[in-house]
GROMACS .gro file of C-alpha atoms in nm:
model
  153
    1UNK     CA    1  -1.146   3.463  22.890
    2UNK     CA    2  -1.196   3.811  22.764
    3UNK     CA    3  -1.537   3.961  22.688
    4UNK     CA    4  -1.654   4.284  22.536
    5UNK     CA    5  -2.007   4.370  22.649
    6UNK     CA    6  -2.223   4.617  22.474
    7UNK     CA    7  -2.559   4.725  22.605
    8UNK     CA    8  -2.787   4.705  22.312
    9UNK     CA    9  -3.141   4.788  22.208
   10UNK     CA   10  -3.102   4.506  21.951
   11UNK     CA   11  -2.821   4.308  21.790
   12UNK     CA   12  -2.790   4.041  21.523
   13UNK     CA   13  -2.522   3.827  21.356
   14UNK     CA   14  -2.539   3.687  21.006
   15UNK     CA   15  -2.343   3.435  20.799
   16UNK     CA   16  -2.357   3.455  20.420
   17UNK     CA   17  -2.647   3.702  20.442
   18UNK     CA   18  -2.859   3.479  20.669
   19UNK     CA   19  -2.937   3.590  21.026
   20UNK     CA   20  -2.813   3.307  21.267
   21UNK     CA   21  -2.851   3.482  21.598
   22UNK     CA   22  -3.009   3.787  21.753
   23UNK     CA   23  -3.128   3.958  22.063
   24UNK     CA   24  -3.356   4.235  22.169
   25UNK     CA   25  -3.281   4.464  22.459
   26UNK     CA   26  -2.989   4.328  22.655
   27UNK     CA   27  -2.620   4.254  22.588
   28UNK     CA   28  -2.418   4.164  22.290
   29UNK     CA   29  -2.109   3.975  22.415
   30UNK     CA   30  -1.791   3.914  22.209
   31UNK     CA   31  -1.617   3.626  22.397
   32UNK     CA   32  -1.260   3.525  22.345
   33UNK     CA   33  -1.110   3.216  22.499
   34UNK     CA   34  -0.742   3.211  22.587
   35UNK     CA   35  -0.497   2.921  22.603
   36UNK     CA   36  -0.531   2.770  22.958
   37UNK     CA   37  -0.886   2.897  23.023
   38UNK     CA   38  -1.117   2.654  23.200
   39UNK     CA   39  -1.487   2.646  23.269
   40UNK     CA   40  -1.416   2.817  23.601
   41UNK     CA   41  -1.303   3.128  23.407
   42UNK     CA   42  -1.625   3.117  23.202
   43UNK     CA   43  -1.839   3.067  23.507
   44UNK     CA   44  -1.675   3.357  23.690
   45UNK     CA   45  -1.721   3.578  23.389
   46UNK     CA   46  -2.079   3.479  23.336
   47UNK     CA   47  -2.169   3.535  23.698
   48UNK     CA   48  -2.028   3.887  23.685
   49UNK     CA   49  -2.202   3.966  23.349
   50UNK     CA   50  -2.547   3.862  23.456
   51UNK     CA   51  -2.523   4.066  23.780
   52UNK     CA   52  -2.352   4.373  23.638
   53UNK     CA   53  -2.573   4.672  23.698
   54UNK     CA   54  -2.552   4.861  23.373
   55UNK     CA   55  -2.920   4.914  23.295
   56UNK     CA   56  -3.108   5.225  23.407
   57UNK     CA   57  -3.359   5.212  23.689
   58UNK     CA   58  -3.658   5.438  23.719
   59UNK     CA   59  -3.432   5.730  23.822
   60UNK     CA   60  -3.211   5.700  23.520
   61UNK     CA   61  -2.921   5.550  23.720
   62UNK     CA   62  -2.731   5.242  23.606
   63UNK     CA   63  -2.859   5.020  23.881
   64UNK     CA   64  -3.019   4.719  23.721
   65UNK     CA   65  -2.868   4.398  23.567
   66UNK     CA   66  -2.964   4.225  23.237
   67UNK     CA   67  -3.157   3.971  23.448
   68UNK     CA   68  -3.340   4.253  23.640
   69UNK     CA   69  -3.467   4.409  23.315
   70UNK     CA   70  -3.560   4.074  23.150
   71UNK     CA   71  -3.288   4.133  22.892
   72UNK     CA   72  -3.155   3.900  22.626
   73UNK     CA   73  -2.803   3.804  22.516
   74UNK     CA   74  -2.625   3.761  22.185
   75UNK     CA   75  -2.291   3.581  22.236
   76UNK     CA   76  -2.038   3.579  21.960
   77UNK     CA   77  -1.703   3.394  21.973
   78UNK     CA   78  -1.414   3.624  21.893
   79UNK     CA   79  -1.064   3.495  21.910
   80UNK     CA   80  -0.924   3.829  21.796
   81UNK     CA   81  -0.975   3.960  22.144
   82UNK     CA   82  -0.656   3.764  22.223
   83UNK     CA   83  -0.448   3.956  21.972
   84UNK     CA   84  -0.089   4.021  22.058
   85UNK     CA   85   0.003   4.355  21.897
   86UNK     CA   86   0.322   4.432  22.084
   87UNK     CA   87   0.565   4.372  21.794
   88UNK     CA   88   0.524   4.461  21.431
   89UNK     CA   89   0.200   4.560  21.262
   90UNK     CA   90   0.044   4.220  21.212
   91UNK     CA   91  -0.110   4.083  21.533
   92UNK     CA   92  -0.067   3.720  21.633
   93UNK     CA   93  -0.323   3.505  21.807
   94UNK     CA   94  -0.105   3.238  21.963
   95UNK     CA   95  -0.255   3.307  22.309
   96UNK     CA   96  -0.602   3.208  22.179
   97UNK     CA   97  -0.716   2.864  22.286
   98UNK     CA   98  -0.719   2.581  22.039
   99UNK     CA   99  -1.042   2.601  21.835
  100UNK     CA  100  -1.177   2.266  21.978
  101UNK     CA  101  -1.128   2.386  22.335
  102UNK     CA  102  -1.251   2.741  22.262
  103UNK     CA  103  -1.571   2.608  22.104
  104UNK     CA  104  -1.640   2.381  22.391
  105UNK     CA  105  -1.604   2.668  22.642
  106UNK     CA  106  -1.803   2.911  22.417
  107UNK     CA  107  -2.093   2.662  22.384
  108UNK     CA  108  -2.099   2.592  22.760
  109UNK     CA  109  -2.096   2.963  22.823
  110UNK     CA  110  -2.403   3.002  22.600
  111UNK     CA  111  -2.583   2.699  22.751
  112UNK     CA  112  -2.521   2.822  23.112
  113UNK     CA  113  -2.629   3.179  23.019
  114UNK     CA  114  -2.973   3.029  22.928
  115UNK     CA  115  -3.022   2.972  23.301
  116UNK     CA  116  -3.027   3.340  23.365
  117UNK     CA  117  -3.200   3.506  23.064
  118UNK     CA  118  -3.494   3.412  22.847
  119UNK     CA  119  -3.305   3.415  22.516
  120UNK     CA  120  -2.939   3.359  22.421
  121UNK     CA  121  -2.863   3.420  22.049
  122UNK     CA  122  -2.539   3.280  21.912
  123UNK     CA  123  -2.299   3.328  21.625
  124UNK     CA  124  -2.142   3.032  21.447
  125UNK     CA  125  -1.805   2.942  21.588
  126UNK     CA  126  -1.531   2.998  21.332
  127UNK     CA  127  -1.755   3.148  21.063
  128UNK     CA  128  -1.706   3.480  20.887
  129UNK     CA  129  -1.981   3.676  21.066
  130UNK     CA  130  -2.138   4.022  21.014
  131UNK     CA  131  -2.254   4.176  21.331
  132UNK     CA  132  -2.513   4.456  21.351
  133UNK     CA  133  -2.619   4.632  21.669
  134UNK     CA  134  -2.774   4.938  21.819
  135UNK     CA  135  -2.553   5.025  22.112
  136UNK     CA  136  -2.761   5.172  22.389
  137UNK     CA  137  -2.588   5.450  22.575
  138UNK     CA  138  -2.341   5.384  22.442
  139UNK     CA  139  -2.236   5.143  22.717
  140UNK     CA  140  -1.936   4.919  22.638
  141UNK     CA  141  -1.733   4.731  22.899
  142UNK     CA  142  -1.426   4.510  22.857
  143UNK     CA  143  -1.390   4.221  23.097
  144UNK     CA  144  -1.113   3.972  23.166
  145UNK     CA  145  -1.171   3.658  23.379
  146UNK     CA  146  -0.815   3.699  23.517
  147UNK     CA  147  -0.911   4.030  23.676
  148UNK     CA  148  -1.191   3.851  23.858
  149UNK     CA  149  -0.937   3.607  24.011
  150UNK     CA  150  -0.786   3.883  24.214
  151UNK     CA  151  -0.840   3.870  24.592
  152UNK     CA  152  -0.945   4.241  24.577
  153UNK     CA  153  -1.284   4.150  24.437
   0.00000   0.00000   0.00000
């Protein structure tokens, strides 16, 4: 799984002009599920995300997690994170998981995230979505569950 985290003051996602998900202060997460990903990948990623110290403490240092600050999440499925752009100028997405599998893992990720934060907004899987956000910092971090499998962690 791949995730792009953005620390936000607020974020929202709409479909056909209607807001379907939003969050206040916290993280907007774009989540891509790759072929072969399992819930263990999602759990590994979620555990790292909710503990990642990227919010400022009283001294202005990034020393607090989204859970420490009582933050919220907005999670949006994004298969384009799995783009293969090596050859030609049109990316392919054949390394993305089948939509049924990807949706199952995306939904589970969102459900499990509700155990850590007070609010988890969601996009609509497979829909044409418009995302709005106020990136706080800006702080943007790209994560890959495969990196977290390394014995060096």
